[in-house]
Amino acid sequence: MTDALVIRGLNKTFRTPAVDNLDLTVRSGELYALLGPNGAGKTTTLRMVAGLLKPDTGSISVFGVDALADPMAAKQLIAWAPDEPMLYDRLTPLEYLEFVAGLWGVEAATARNRSEELLRMLGLWDERGRRCEGFSRGMKQKTALAGALIHDPKLLILDEPLTGLDAGAARQVKDLLTARTRAGATVILTTHILEVAERMADRIGIIQHGRLLIEGRLEELRAQAGDGDASLEDLFLDLTGQTEAAPA
Amino acid sequence: MIARPGSTLWLLAHEMRLGWRTLLARRGENRRGGWIALATVGLVTLAGGVPIGLMLRRVEITVTPTGILLADAILAVIFSLMLSQTLAAAADVLYDRGDLDLLFSSPIDPRKVLTVRFAAIALNLFLVFSAFLGPFLIPIALIGHPPWLSAFLVLASVAIAATACGLVVAMGMFAAIGPRRTRTIAQVTSALIGAGFFLVTQARNIFGAPVGSVWSDLVAAATAPGVVMPPVAALPLRALLGDPGAVAILLVTALAMFAGVNLWLGGRFAADSAAAAGAEASAVKARTRPVAFTGGAFAATVRKELRLMSRDAALMSQVMLRVLYLLPLAFVLVRNAGSQSLLALPGGAAALAFVAGQVAASLAWITVSAEDAPDLIAGAPTPIAIARRAKLAAAFIPVAALLAPILVTLIVLEPRVGLAATAGCAAATVANGLINIWYQRPAKRSEFRRRRGSSWISTLAEVAVGVCIAAATGLAAAGLAWALIPALLAGLLLLAVRRTDAQIAQALRVAAR
């Protein structure tokens, strides 16, 4: 089966290297958690995959499509949901989904049905006629997520999808992501909530200074670290050199 | 900082520091624009203020009925313009909260916070109008009439009084029509007040009365035998000429109005401001209008832009202002079309083309550059050219809707003029739309009103191309082949400022750094 995402030798430098010769493979149908401290290069990497940023060198392949040579074909397969929801305050959720469906060329009847399905699933159906300007952070995040899913992407890229969500909303989002992967979609997410990665991810990758430090299933990471009982938090802090205890 | 933390002076200094830094930051973004503005002020001072100052050096202005009327009229115009600005600014204080939540959550009396914010509105008005009048006033006063510098104090009095009145009107609206509608109505009212004097002067054109002048009627009435003007009417002129007593009366009256409004409405304003937070959004009724889901990326983008434009009160007030300027023009054109007036028709057609271009430029600037979700569009499998075309189409639809009745009537009554005006309007609209694509400056819609200034090249290009197309339209409407020359010039200007997709992308990358 073709891998969902294959990154080879990816480089991006702003003032300093943000992504440094990164190689990464995400298999089709898995939920991959990309972890790393602030400034590690996670978002830069994902923005390059989503076609929002041009790499200096390297290659990106999405389900076999060269994302740099044929960005439109790659974008058709991808959904990108950043930590700051990409919304229009003065549109209603339904109008927003209509717009996003238009951008991805989703057929009208399909878009209408999928909008209702997604808004109901995310508990936003009763709010479909209200403008987003009055929404809470969580409602905005869920609306943006519905937008990301409206074209039924094969590869869903989520940057900090659970930031600012209350427990109920976080559960809805997690359930939705699990359902998508069961349905065959591939999900890549970044998160600082390591328990989420620990519980949900099929595989985990940790990057720092734009390089992949380690990747694999949790037990593989433990084996590589030589500590069979370590929690992901312990492994993460150990690998990224953040083990110093806070002053009492 | 010398003032005691938490005092009114301390807060005022804080406001001014923020304002100054914002100004510096803007200059930093466009240093060349700053130098051009400075050079323009210098040029106006040398070419306008100094010659006028030399001309007026030996002229002694006395207090006559005509002089009184002139001074009153000038101050009334300035007051109305300031009032329109204050009204919009007062609505912004209610809704664009900025750091109000932080200040209100501090143990500082909210009245004090608002007093400072109101004072900042007045100060801003004073500085803006001083910047326009200064290049004329300062040389005139320094060359021959030093007492006339008191005009700045008169200007300050008018700014303070206009701020007080604007706040009363905004509060009245808030009480009468509620938090949500206040913002929209305040924006529209401010546009109406701003255009009020223009409409009054054009009343005769609109209603087709015999040609005459409102001003000459007023002068005739004021100078008629037996008419005695009340002493208060002479206060503005006396103050402008440097009479300290008159200046003091105006200043004290304005300050008293300001203090009275603060005492009377300050607490209420603080409460309403708190109520307005979120009220604007929550008061929007949930209305599930049918959503089309048809037509692909182009149609979806056009629909989205039209929705966002129609829900933007500030933008609508700007467009309404332009429409108000269009109205008298339309009346002149249509009336003269029946009477075969040879001069008014080509001139009107030219003006129509120019105004159409300006309205299109305003709307295209918003649709093209104000984008809340640029990454969403960049990440979509839709070629950027389609998105741009859709945004331009969305900007052109309201222009076409506004102009269609005028142009159709013209074509029916005067086919040559009508066709020339239609071609001119279309050309000006498309040209200004393209300029806004070439010189786009993306920003979030929410931030847009603070940093909406387009580049000086695009502003100059819009005006220059607009003038050329207007001239071509006028000449074509008159049936003259000379129309080709300005039309050609407009084309050459467009070619000169044109940017390729790669150049646009490069400019956007530089701007994003």
PDB file of C-alpha atoms in Angstrom, chain B residues 41-165:
ATOM      1  CA  VAL B  41       3.116  68.835   3.520  1.00  0.00           C
ATOM      2  CA  GLY B  42       6.261  70.836   2.745  1.00  0.00           C
ATOM      3  CA  LEU B  43       5.173  71.386  -0.843  1.00  0.00           C
ATOM      4  CA  VAL B  44       1.676  72.489   0.175  1.00  0.00           C
ATOM      5  CA  THR B  45       3.198  74.875   2.716  1.00  0.00           C
ATOM      6  CA  LEU B  46       5.577  76.396   0.174  1.00  0.00           C
ATOM      7  CA  ALA B  47       3.246  76.409  -2.822  1.00  0.00           C
ATOM      8  CA  GLY B  48      -0.020  77.101  -1.004  1.00  0.00           C
ATOM      9  CA  GLY B  49       0.458  78.521   2.475  1.00  0.00           C
ATOM     10  CA  VAL B  50       3.341  80.903   1.801  1.00  0.00           C
ATOM     11  CA  PRO B  51       1.846  82.591  -1.323  1.00  0.00           C
ATOM     12  CA  ILE B  52      -1.514  82.951   0.422  1.00  0.00           C
ATOM     13  CA  GLY B  53       0.275  84.334   3.470  1.00  0.00           C
ATOM     14  CA  LEU B  54       2.082  86.894   1.287  1.00  0.00           C
ATOM     15  CA  MET B  55      -1.187  87.851  -0.403  1.00  0.00           C
ATOM     16  CA  LEU B  56      -2.976  88.302   2.892  1.00  0.00           C
ATOM     17  CA  ARG B  57      -0.051  90.067   4.578  1.00  0.00           C
ATOM     18  CA  ARG B  58      -1.574  93.516   4.384  1.00  0.00           C
ATOM     19  CA  VAL B  59      -5.207  92.493   4.308  1.00  0.00           C
ATOM     20  CA  GLU B  60      -7.096  93.457   7.430  1.00  0.00           C
ATOM     21  CA  ILE B  61     -10.176  91.327   8.067  1.00  0.00           C
ATOM     22  CA  THR B  62     -12.898  93.050  10.030  1.00  0.00           C
ATOM     23  CA  VAL B  63     -16.010  91.655  11.626  1.00  0.00           C
ATOM     24  CA  THR B  64     -18.663  92.015   8.911  1.00  0.00           C
ATOM     25  CA  PRO B  65     -21.867  90.003   8.379  1.00  0.00           C
ATOM     26  CA  THR B  66     -20.298  88.230   5.390  1.00  0.00           C
ATOM     27  CA  GLY B  67     -17.137  87.443   7.359  1.00  0.00           C
ATOM     28  CA  ILE B  68     -19.204  86.196  10.287  1.00  0.00           C
ATOM     29  CA  LEU B  69     -21.239  84.009   7.989  1.00  0.00           C
ATOM     30  CA  LEU B  70     -18.109  82.648   6.294  1.00  0.00           C
ATOM     31  CA  ALA B  71     -16.393  81.811   9.592  1.00  0.00           C
ATOM     32  CA  ASP B  72     -19.554  80.206  10.969  1.00  0.00           C
ATOM     33  CA  ALA B  73     -19.973  78.156   7.792  1.00  0.00           C
ATOM     34  CA  ILE B  74     -16.347  76.952   7.817  1.00  0.00           C
ATOM     35  CA  LEU B  75     -16.546  75.948  11.463  1.00  0.00           C
ATOM     36  CA  ALA B  76     -19.917  74.279  10.875  1.00  0.00           C
ATOM     37  CA  VAL B  77     -18.399  72.181   8.094  1.00  0.00           C
ATOM     38  CA  ILE B  78     -15.409  71.276  10.265  1.00  0.00           C
ATOM     39  CA  PHE B  79     -17.719  70.503  13.184  1.00  0.00           C
ATOM     40  CA  SER B  80     -19.890  68.229  11.046  1.00  0.00           C
ATOM     41  CA  LEU B  81     -16.875  66.373   9.693  1.00  0.00           C
ATOM     42  CA  MET B  82     -15.478  65.993  13.207  1.00  0.00           C
ATOM     43  CA  LEU B  83     -18.865  64.871  14.499  1.00  0.00           C
ATOM     44  CA  SER B  84     -19.026  62.177  11.851  1.00  0.00           C
ATOM     45  CA  GLN B  85     -15.573  60.966  12.876  1.00  0.00           C
ATOM     46  CA  THR B  86     -16.455  61.051  16.583  1.00  0.00           C
ATOM     47  CA  LEU B  87     -19.612  59.086  16.090  1.00  0.00           C
ATOM     48  CA  ALA B  88     -17.732  56.269  14.415  1.00  0.00           C
ATOM     49  CA  ALA B  89     -14.942  56.494  17.004  1.00  0.00           C
ATOM     50  CA  ALA B  90     -17.418  56.387  19.907  1.00  0.00           C
ATOM     51  CA  ALA B  91     -18.975  53.252  18.462  1.00  0.00           C
ATOM     52  CA  ASP B  92     -15.487  51.788  18.192  1.00  0.00           C
ATOM     53  CA  VAL B  93     -14.814  52.541  21.872  1.00  0.00           C
ATOM     54  CA  LEU B  94     -17.910  50.508  22.664  1.00  0.00           C
ATOM     55  CA  TYR B  95     -17.092  47.578  20.429  1.00  0.00           C
ATOM     56  CA  ASP B  96     -13.424  47.488  19.450  1.00  0.00           C
ATOM     57  CA  ARG B  97     -12.391  46.883  22.986  1.00  0.00           C
ATOM     58  CA  GLY B  98      -8.662  46.472  22.581  1.00  0.00           C
ATOM     59  CA  ASP B  99      -7.268  46.767  26.078  1.00  0.00           C
ATOM     60  CA  LEU B 100     -10.554  47.921  27.666  1.00  0.00           C
ATOM     61  CA  ASP B 101     -11.056  44.563  29.378  1.00  0.00           C
ATOM     62  CA  LEU B 102      -7.634  44.861  30.976  1.00  0.00           C
ATOM     63  CA  LEU B 103      -8.280  48.445  32.091  1.00  0.00           C
ATOM     64  CA  PHE B 104     -11.788  47.717  33.361  1.00  0.00           C
ATOM     65  CA  SER B 105     -10.538  44.739  35.331  1.00  0.00           C
ATOM     66  CA  SER B 106      -8.021  46.986  37.096  1.00  0.00           C
ATOM     67  CA  PRO B 107      -8.959  48.963  40.220  1.00  0.00           C
ATOM     68  CA  ILE B 108      -9.154  52.194  38.172  1.00  0.00           C
ATOM     69  CA  ASP B 109     -12.521  53.932  37.960  1.00  0.00           C
ATOM     70  CA  PRO B 110     -13.990  52.986  34.557  1.00  0.00           C
ATOM     71  CA  ARG B 111     -15.142  56.598  34.167  1.00  0.00           C
ATOM     72  CA  LYS B 112     -11.529  57.696  34.292  1.00  0.00           C
ATOM     73  CA  VAL B 113     -10.587  55.147  31.669  1.00  0.00           C
ATOM     74  CA  LEU B 114     -13.338  56.346  29.383  1.00  0.00           C
ATOM     75  CA  THR B 115     -12.592  60.032  29.998  1.00  0.00           C
ATOM     76  CA  VAL B 116      -9.077  59.403  28.780  1.00  0.00           C
ATOM     77  CA  ARG B 117     -10.321  57.459  25.795  1.00  0.00           C
ATOM     78  CA  PHE B 118     -12.761  60.260  24.910  1.00  0.00           C
ATOM     79  CA  ALA B 119      -9.968  62.799  25.309  1.00  0.00           C
ATOM     80  CA  ALA B 120      -7.881  60.703  22.927  1.00  0.00           C
ATOM     81  CA  ILE B 121     -10.697  60.903  20.344  1.00  0.00           C
ATOM     82  CA  ALA B 122     -10.737  64.706  20.640  1.00  0.00           C
ATOM     83  CA  LEU B 123      -6.950  64.902  20.467  1.00  0.00           C
ATOM     84  CA  ASN B 124      -6.875  62.694  17.411  1.00  0.00           C
ATOM     85  CA  LEU B 125      -9.463  64.885  15.667  1.00  0.00           C
ATOM     86  CA  PHE B 126      -7.499  67.994  16.518  1.00  0.00           C
ATOM     87  CA  LEU B 127      -4.242  66.545  15.204  1.00  0.00           C
ATOM     88  CA  VAL B 128      -5.783  65.281  11.958  1.00  0.00           C
ATOM     89  CA  PHE B 129      -7.451  68.599  11.130  1.00  0.00           C
ATOM     90  CA  SER B 130      -4.383  70.560  12.235  1.00  0.00           C
ATOM     91  CA  ALA B 131      -2.294  68.496   9.850  1.00  0.00           C
ATOM     92  CA  PHE B 132      -4.563  69.579   6.991  1.00  0.00           C
ATOM     93  CA  LEU B 133      -4.931  73.223   7.982  1.00  0.00           C
ATOM     94  CA  GLY B 134      -1.470  73.775   9.437  1.00  0.00           C
ATOM     95  CA  PRO B 135       0.408  74.136   6.127  1.00  0.00           C
ATOM     96  CA  PHE B 136      -1.877  77.080   5.278  1.00  0.00           C
ATOM     97  CA  LEU B 137      -2.529  78.551   8.703  1.00  0.00           C
ATOM     98  CA  ILE B 138       1.008  78.660  10.039  1.00  0.00           C
ATOM     99  CA  PRO B 139       2.606  80.581   7.118  1.00  0.00           C
ATOM    100  CA  ILE B 140      -0.361  82.971   6.905  1.00  0.00           C
ATOM    101  CA  ALA B 141      -0.114  83.698  10.626  1.00  0.00           C
ATOM    102  CA  LEU B 142       3.674  83.961  10.737  1.00  0.00           C
ATOM    103  CA  ILE B 143       3.953  86.204   7.669  1.00  0.00           C
ATOM    104  CA  GLY B 144       1.413  88.819   8.615  1.00  0.00           C
ATOM    105  CA  HIS B 145      -1.109  87.872  11.241  1.00  0.00           C
ATOM    106  CA  PRO B 146       0.379  86.197  14.352  1.00  0.00           C
ATOM    107  CA  PRO B 147      -2.930  86.469  16.286  1.00  0.00           C
ATOM    108  CA  TRP B 148      -4.489  84.136  13.730  1.00  0.00           C
ATOM    109  CA  LEU B 149      -2.563  81.269  15.336  1.00  0.00           C
ATOM    110  CA  SER B 150      -5.499  81.265  17.751  1.00  0.00           C
ATOM    111  CA  ALA B 151      -7.272  79.326  14.992  1.00  0.00           C
ATOM    112  CA  PHE B 152      -5.613  76.228  16.445  1.00  0.00           C
ATOM    113  CA  LEU B 153      -7.319  76.881  19.771  1.00  0.00           C
ATOM    114  CA  VAL B 154     -10.609  77.326  17.932  1.00  0.00           C
ATOM    115  CA  LEU B 155      -9.949  74.027  16.187  1.00  0.00           C
ATOM    116  CA  ALA B 156      -9.270  72.380  19.546  1.00  0.00           C
ATOM    117  CA  SER B 157     -12.555  73.802  20.899  1.00  0.00           C
ATOM    118  CA  VAL B 158     -14.479  72.436  17.937  1.00  0.00           C
ATOM    119  CA  ALA B 159     -12.810  69.021  18.337  1.00  0.00           C
ATOM    120  CA  ILE B 160     -13.715  68.873  22.031  1.00  0.00           C
ATOM    121  CA  ALA B 161     -17.307  70.002  21.401  1.00  0.00           C
ATOM    122  CA  ALA B 162     -17.723  67.582  18.482  1.00  0.00           C
ATOM    123  CA  THR B 163     -16.435  64.737  20.652  1.00  0.00           C
ATOM    124  CA  ALA B 164     -18.943  65.580  23.379  1.00  0.00           C
ATOM    125  CA  CYS B 165     -21.814  65.743  20.870  1.00  0.00           C
TER     126      CYS B 165
END
